Structures are given as C-alpha cells and as structure tokens.
C-alpha cells in the first residue's frame, strides 16, 4: 500500500526528516505521534504527495504500486485526486457552499457527472448521520457535523488512503473519541487505509499500529487492539 525508504526533508541546515523508512499495509489504521517538531506533519504531507522529499533521487515513495516521485505535476494531481483523501484539523470547508456541495467538490474535479457525484455524496452523508444537513452551510453546523462533512468529502472519490492531520484537535474530547472510532467503522465499511497524525495518545493507542517519531525518525512502533463503537455521539 505505502512503501517509503530514506525519506529526508531539510531546509538549509535544518533537517526535519533524517531518513524515514515506512511500510503501511492496506486496510490498516496507523497513528503517528511525537513531540512538536518531531516531523510528523512533514512526513504526512510527503506521504500524501502534498510535499516532496529533499532527496528524491536517493529515496523511494511507492503508493498503490506507483512510484509517485516519478510523476509529473499533472499526473500527480490526478493520482492524488483518485487515490488519496485528506482530513484536516480545521475542516477546510468552503463557507459559501452547502454540506452536499462541499462533499462533491473532489468528485467534480475528477469530472464525475453531477447526478452521480450527488448520489454518492448523499450516501456518505447518510452513513455519517447527516441526512438532514444536505443544504446546511458550514456556519449552520456544529463542530462535529462540520468534521463529518470533511470526512465525507475525503471519501467521495473512494480513495484507498486517507491522511488525517490532527483531525480531532478542534473537537471536544467526547466528539474526538467518537471521530477516531468512526475511522474504524469507515475502514470496515469501505476498506480504506488511514494514516493519522495526532497529539492525543489515547486516540493514537486505538490504532492498529502506533508510530512514535523523535527528531525526524521513527523511534518506536507499537501495536494495539481496538473495539468498535457507534458514531451517534459525533453530532
């Protein structure tokens, strides 16, 4: 699913990533933890193709059997749109659009017909308990509802991998816990792989694997068990 080797990132003399090796299996949920400045978000952005490692000629990044560093900008944008979904801490919803329209945006970029995109968007919003919120704009939704719209948007093109950067950091503790459990339900329902950067150790411990980063390297890998839960509280 994801194979990365010798991923380095530096800005002048500042080395943020010092040669990260990583293998993430299909259908797994992996959390990445560590102190601020350890390189978590930088690694996530490179794995998600939003940024590029500094040593492209001396490293590999393979996603779904594609060496993404060999793609040109147009090919990479197409690959990202079709294979990768993103969830951010602050939702990044467009305020002038409804929940349904926000969810449909990646599908429209992919040139999916409007009727098909809206049908899929409604299926996802229904699954996430937002069937009564199609026409609501972000300022008419609670924080948990906004984040679930962002989750639906990430899933609209059926990506194989979801990258989440502090997805629960802007939620209260109860909603944050429920959101993390939701990722497992989505994995079981749709088969996606999740890679989640979080400062919340309790949430990170629920993942199939927890990677701890220290000074630009993966310092420790642990495996934990998980028991599922309902999404009803994230409303």
mmCIF file of C-alpha atoms in Angstrom:
data_model
loop_
_atom_site.group_PDB
_atom_site.id
_atom_site.type_symbol
_atom_site.label_atom_id
_atom_site.label_comp_id
_atom_site.label_asym_id
_atom_site.label_seq_id
_atom_site.Cartn_x
_atom_site.Cartn_y
_atom_site.Cartn_z
ATOM 1 C CA UNK A 1 0.000 0.000 0.000
ATOM 2 C CA UNK A 2 2.644 2.561 1.118
ATOM 3 C CA UNK A 3 6.357 1.851 0.974
ATOM 4 C CA UNK A 4 8.768 4.643 1.777
ATOM 5 C CA UNK A 5 12.515 4.451 2.237
ATOM 6 C CA UNK A 6 15.128 7.013 3.240
ATOM 7 C CA UNK A 7 12.679 9.936 3.241
ATOM 8 C CA UNK A 8 14.582 13.089 4.115
ATOM 9 C CA UNK A 9 13.463 16.702 4.331
ATOM 10 C CA UNK A 10 15.680 19.639 5.117
ATOM 11 C CA UNK A 11 15.530 23.399 4.924
ATOM 12 C CA UNK A 12 19.075 24.682 4.682
ATOM 13 C CA UNK A 13 20.904 23.230 7.684
ATOM 14 C CA UNK A 14 17.671 22.231 9.425
ATOM 15 C CA UNK A 15 16.973 18.510 8.921
ATOM 16 C CA UNK A 16 13.301 17.816 9.639
ATOM 17 C CA UNK A 17 13.275 14.197 8.403
ATOM 18 C CA UNK A 18 16.503 12.231 8.616
ATOM 19 C CA UNK A 19 15.834 9.100 6.558
ATOM 20 C CA UNK A 20 12.425 7.633 7.402
ATOM 21 C CA UNK A 21 11.627 4.053 6.334
ATOM 22 C CA UNK A 22 7.968 3.041 6.444
ATOM 23 C CA UNK A 23 5.653 0.262 5.275
ATOM 24 C CA UNK A 24 1.891 0.588 5.762
ATOM 25 C CA UNK A 25 -0.387 -2.295 4.806
ATOM 26 C CA UNK A 26 -3.732 -1.990 3.043
ATOM 27 C CA UNK A 27 -6.737 -1.672 5.321
ATOM 28 C CA UNK A 28 -4.734 -0.726 8.410
ATOM 29 C CA UNK A 29 -5.101 2.290 10.681
ATOM 30 C CA UNK A 30 -1.774 3.800 11.649
ATOM 31 C CA UNK A 31 -1.259 6.673 14.064
ATOM 32 C CA UNK A 32 1.830 8.880 14.173
ATOM 33 C CA UNK A 33 2.707 10.580 17.452
ATOM 34 C CA UNK A 34 5.600 12.582 18.819
ATOM 35 C CA UNK A 35 6.539 15.945 20.261
ATOM 36 C CA UNK A 36 6.017 19.141 18.292
ATOM 37 C CA UNK A 37 8.843 19.489 15.790
ATOM 38 C CA UNK A 38 9.457 15.745 15.530
ATOM 39 C CA UNK A 39 8.493 15.761 11.840
ATOM 40 C CA UNK A 40 5.031 14.184 11.972
ATOM 41 C CA UNK A 41 3.156 16.641 9.752
ATOM 42 C CA UNK A 42 6.079 16.953 7.331
ATOM 43 C CA UNK A 43 6.115 13.179 6.909
ATOM 44 C CA UNK A 44 2.343 13.089 6.461
ATOM 45 C CA UNK A 45 2.493 15.790 3.783
ATOM 46 C CA UNK A 46 5.198 13.923 1.870
ATOM 47 C CA UNK A 47 3.370 10.597 2.108
ATOM 48 C CA UNK A 48 0.216 12.384 0.913
ATOM 49 C CA UNK A 49 2.117 13.940 -2.049
ATOM 50 C CA UNK A 50 1.428 17.479 -0.814
ATOM 51 C CA UNK A 51 5.177 17.969 -0.391
ATOM 52 C CA UNK A 52 8.299 16.330 -1.824
ATOM 53 C CA UNK A 53 11.262 14.818 -0.028
ATOM 54 C CA UNK A 54 14.563 16.691 -0.412
ATOM 55 C CA UNK A 55 16.429 13.603 -1.632
ATOM 56 C CA UNK A 56 14.135 12.454 -4.472
ATOM 57 C CA UNK A 57 16.974 10.688 -6.276
ATOM 58 C CA UNK A 58 18.063 8.796 -3.181
ATOM 59 C CA UNK A 59 14.706 7.668 -1.789
ATOM 60 C CA UNK A 60 11.515 5.864 -2.761
ATOM 61 C CA UNK A 61 7.829 6.531 -2.158
ATOM 62 C CA UNK A 62 5.513 3.900 -3.589
ATOM 63 C CA UNK A 63 1.752 4.196 -3.164
ATOM 64 C CA UNK A 64 -0.521 1.538 -4.669
ATOM 65 C CA UNK A 65 2.412 0.167 -6.696
ATOM 66 C CA UNK A 66 3.134 3.608 -8.196
ATOM 67 C CA UNK A 67 6.421 5.416 -7.580
ATOM 68 C CA UNK A 68 4.838 8.817 -7.114
ATOM 69 C CA UNK A 69 8.074 10.808 -7.258
ATOM 70 C CA UNK A 70 8.330 9.826 -10.942
ATOM 71 C CA UNK A 71 5.022 11.529 -11.795
ATOM 72 C CA UNK A 72 4.867 14.995 -13.310
ATOM 73 C CA UNK A 73 2.654 17.680 -11.744
ATOM 74 C CA UNK A 74 -0.411 16.837 -13.841
ATOM 75 C CA UNK A 75 -0.069 13.094 -13.281
ATOM 76 C CA UNK A 76 0.487 13.636 -9.565
ATOM 77 C CA UNK A 77 -2.605 15.833 -9.205
ATOM 78 C CA UNK A 78 -4.695 13.152 -10.951
ATOM 79 C CA UNK A 79 -3.203 10.396 -8.796
ATOM 80 C CA UNK A 80 -3.867 12.379 -5.609
ATOM 81 C CA UNK A 81 -7.465 13.096 -6.595
ATOM 82 C CA UNK A 82 -8.197 9.440 -7.363
ATOM 83 C CA UNK A 83 -6.242 7.621 -4.654
ATOM 84 C CA UNK A 84 -5.868 9.916 -1.640
ATOM 85 C CA UNK A 85 -8.252 11.699 0.728
ATOM 86 C CA UNK A 86 -7.356 14.323 3.340
ATOM 87 C CA UNK A 87 -8.899 15.309 6.668
ATOM 88 C CA UNK A 88 -7.541 18.372 8.452
ATOM 89 C CA UNK A 89 -7.977 19.824 11.927
ATOM 90 C CA UNK A 90 -9.931 22.874 10.784
ATOM 91 C CA UNK A 91 -12.251 21.187 8.290
ATOM 92 C CA UNK A 92 -11.320 23.475 5.346
ATOM 93 C CA UNK A 93 -14.951 23.605 4.226
ATOM 94 C CA UNK A 94 -15.892 26.378 1.808
ATOM 95 C CA UNK A 95 -18.313 28.640 3.713
ATOM 96 C CA UNK A 96 -20.381 29.690 0.686
ATOM 97 C CA UNK A 97 -21.292 26.102 -0.220
ATOM 98 C CA UNK A 98 -23.699 23.656 1.401
ATOM 99 C CA UNK A 99 -22.612 20.414 3.020
ATOM 100 C CA UNK A 100 -23.622 18.496 -0.099
ATOM 101 C CA UNK A 101 -21.722 20.861 -2.388
ATOM 102 C CA UNK A 102 -18.590 20.734 -0.211
ATOM 103 C CA UNK A 103 -18.590 16.948 -0.326
ATOM 104 C CA UNK A 104 -18.993 16.921 -4.103
ATOM 105 C CA UNK A 105 -16.034 19.184 -4.906
ATOM 106 C CA UNK A 106 -13.368 16.438 -5.308
ATOM 107 C CA UNK A 107 -15.783 14.454 -7.495
ATOM 108 C CA UNK A 108 -16.379 17.487 -9.716
ATOM 109 C CA UNK A 109 -12.604 17.923 -10.058
ATOM 110 C CA UNK A 110 -12.482 14.289 -11.169
ATOM 111 C CA UNK A 111 -15.182 15.190 -13.743
ATOM 112 C CA UNK A 112 -17.724 12.826 -12.219
ATOM 113 C CA UNK A 113 -21.214 13.607 -13.592
ATOM 114 C CA UNK A 114 -23.189 15.798 -11.185
ATOM 115 C CA UNK A 115 -26.001 13.287 -10.636
ATOM 116 C CA UNK A 116 -23.524 10.530 -9.795
ATOM 117 C CA UNK A 117 -21.470 12.797 -7.527
ATOM 118 C CA UNK A 118 -24.525 13.990 -5.613
ATOM 119 C CA UNK A 119 -25.846 10.444 -5.242
ATOM 120 C CA UNK A 120 -22.532 9.286 -3.759
ATOM 121 C CA UNK A 121 -22.311 12.373 -1.534
ATOM 122 C CA UNK A 122 -25.784 11.730 -0.136
ATOM 123 C CA UNK A 123 -24.892 8.095 0.546
ATOM 124 C CA UNK A 124 -21.876 9.204 2.575
ATOM 125 C CA UNK A 125 -23.724 11.941 4.434
ATOM 126 C CA UNK A 126 -26.499 9.470 5.242
ATOM 127 C CA UNK A 127 -23.929 6.958 6.535
ATOM 128 C CA UNK A 128 -22.436 9.688 8.731
ATOM 129 C CA UNK A 129 -25.795 10.685 10.174
ATOM 130 C CA UNK A 130 -26.158 13.925 8.194
ATOM 131 C CA UNK A 131 -29.181 13.152 6.028
ATOM 132 C CA UNK A 132 -30.940 16.239 7.414
ATOM 133 C CA UNK A 133 -27.978 18.527 6.709
ATOM 134 C CA UNK A 134 -27.553 18.374 2.909
ATOM 135 C CA UNK A 135 -28.466 22.037 2.403
ATOM 136 C CA UNK A 136 -26.847 23.484 5.507
ATOM 137 C CA UNK A 137 -23.785 25.687 5.148
ATOM 138 C CA UNK A 138 -20.793 25.212 7.494
ATOM 139 C CA UNK A 139 -21.806 28.028 9.856
ATOM 140 C CA UNK A 140 -25.119 26.223 10.395
ATOM 141 C CA UNK A 141 -23.395 23.007 11.531
ATOM 142 C CA UNK A 142 -21.811 22.003 14.830
ATOM 143 C CA UNK A 143 -18.078 21.308 15.015
ATOM 144 C CA UNK A 144 -18.676 17.563 14.920
ATOM 145 C CA UNK A 145 -21.024 17.906 11.959
ATOM 146 C CA UNK A 146 -18.509 20.019 10.060
ATOM 147 C CA UNK A 147 -15.818 17.411 10.633
ATOM 148 C CA UNK A 148 -18.109 14.632 9.404
ATOM 149 C CA UNK A 149 -18.781 16.650 6.241
ATOM 150 C CA UNK A 150 -14.997 16.864 5.823
ATOM 151 C CA UNK A 151 -14.769 13.088 6.270
ATOM 152 C CA UNK A 152 -17.437 12.571 3.595
ATOM 153 C CA UNK A 153 -15.534 14.894 1.262
ATOM 154 C CA UNK A 154 -12.372 12.847 1.822
ATOM 155 C CA UNK A 155 -14.252 9.661 0.901
ATOM 156 C CA UNK A 156 -16.205 10.899 -2.147
ATOM 157 C CA UNK A 157 -13.779 9.540 -4.776
ATOM 158 C CA UNK A 158 -13.361 6.200 -2.980
ATOM 159 C CA UNK A 159 -9.659 6.806 -2.228
ATOM 160 C CA UNK A 160 -7.628 3.893 -0.998
ATOM 161 C CA UNK A 161 -5.787 6.011 1.598
ATOM 162 C CA UNK A 162 -6.973 8.712 3.987
ATOM 163 C CA UNK A 163 -4.400 11.024 5.572
ATOM 164 C CA UNK A 164 -5.600 12.879 8.660
ATOM 165 C CA UNK A 165 -3.630 15.670 10.348
ATOM 166 C CA UNK A 166 -4.877 16.322 13.900
ATOM 167 C CA UNK A 167 -8.453 15.578 12.731
ATOM 168 C CA UNK A 168 -9.896 15.741 16.239
ATOM 169 C CA UNK A 169 -7.776 18.619 17.514
ATOM 170 C CA UNK A 170 -10.615 21.124 17.164
ATOM 171 C CA UNK A 171 -13.269 18.922 18.818
ATOM 172 C CA UNK A 172 -14.275 18.341 22.425
ATOM 173 C CA UNK A 173 -12.954 15.142 23.999
ATOM 174 C CA UNK A 174 -16.149 13.137 23.545
ATOM 175 C CA UNK A 175 -16.535 14.069 19.878
ATOM 176 C CA UNK A 176 -12.808 13.481 19.314
ATOM 177 C CA UNK A 177 -13.015 9.956 20.714
ATOM 178 C CA UNK A 178 -16.078 9.187 18.616
ATOM 179 C CA UNK A 179 -14.444 10.539 15.450
ATOM 180 C CA UNK A 180 -11.454 8.282 15.914
ATOM 181 C CA UNK A 181 -13.744 5.287 16.384
ATOM 182 C CA UNK A 182 -15.559 6.360 13.246
ATOM 183 C CA UNK A 183 -12.373 5.798 11.262
ATOM 184 C CA UNK A 184 -12.536 2.110 12.173
ATOM 185 C CA UNK A 185 -16.158 1.875 11.064
ATOM 186 C CA UNK A 186 -15.262 3.548 7.774
ATOM 187 C CA UNK A 187 -12.315 1.204 7.298
ATOM 188 C CA UNK A 188 -14.570 -1.784 7.868
ATOM 189 C CA UNK A 189 -17.312 -0.373 5.608
ATOM 190 C CA UNK A 190 -15.219 0.996 2.733
ATOM 191 C CA UNK A 191 -11.810 -0.688 3.104
ATOM 192 C CA UNK A 192 -9.660 2.435 3.278
ATOM 193 C CA UNK A 193 -6.259 2.741 4.922
ATOM 194 C CA UNK A 194 -5.927 5.566 7.474
ATOM 195 C CA UNK A 195 -2.734 7.380 8.486
ATOM 196 C CA UNK A 196 -3.436 9.753 11.369
ATOM 197 C CA UNK A 197 -1.149 12.339 12.983
ATOM 198 C CA UNK A 198 -2.342 13.159 16.483
ATOM 199 C CA UNK A 199 -1.094 14.526 19.795
ATOM 200 C CA UNK A 200 -3.796 12.573 21.634
ATOM 201 C CA UNK A 201 -2.101 9.457 22.999
ATOM 202 C CA UNK A 202 -5.409 7.840 23.997
ATOM 203 C CA UNK A 203 -6.723 8.089 20.454
ATOM 204 C CA UNK A 204 -3.394 7.021 18.984
ATOM 205 C CA UNK A 205 -3.388 3.881 21.130
ATOM 206 C CA UNK A 206 -6.599 2.725 19.427
ATOM 207 C CA UNK A 207 -4.805 2.350 16.076
ATOM 208 C CA UNK A 208 -3.624 -0.955 14.638
ATOM 209 C CA UNK A 209 -0.078 0.436 14.778
ATOM 210 C CA UNK A 210 1.328 3.479 16.550
ATOM 211 C CA UNK A 211 4.488 5.076 15.212
ATOM 212 C CA UNK A 212 6.410 7.378 17.537
ATOM 213 C CA UNK A 213 8.630 9.990 15.899
ATOM 214 C CA UNK A 214 11.649 11.516 17.628
ATOM 215 C CA UNK A 215 13.935 14.075 15.965
ATOM 216 C CA UNK A 216 12.919 13.270 12.396
ATOM 217 C CA UNK A 217 12.976 9.477 12.665
ATOM 218 C CA UNK A 218 10.508 6.747 13.616
ATOM 219 C CA UNK A 219 11.792 5.772 17.032
ATOM 220 C CA UNK A 220 9.235 3.174 18.083
ATOM 221 C CA UNK A 221 6.427 1.064 16.606
ATOM 222 C CA UNK A 222 3.699 -0.486 18.740
ATOM 223 C CA UNK A 223 0.560 -2.475 18.038
ATOM 224 C CA UNK A 224 -2.693 -2.137 19.952
ATOM 225 C CA UNK A 225 -6.124 -3.680 19.944
ATOM 226 C CA UNK A 226 -9.363 -1.903 19.142
ATOM 227 C CA UNK A 227 -13.015 -2.414 19.976
ATOM 228 C CA UNK A 228 -15.592 -0.647 17.860
ATOM 229 C CA UNK A 229 -18.220 1.886 18.842
ATOM 230 C CA UNK A 230 -21.081 3.858 17.383
ATOM 231 C CA UNK A 231 -20.852 7.200 15.573
ATOM 232 C CA UNK A 232 -24.029 8.557 17.104
ATOM 233 C CA UNK A 233 -22.227 10.904 19.514
ATOM 234 C CA UNK A 234 -20.430 12.877 16.776
ATOM 235 C CA UNK A 235 -23.383 15.155 16.126
#
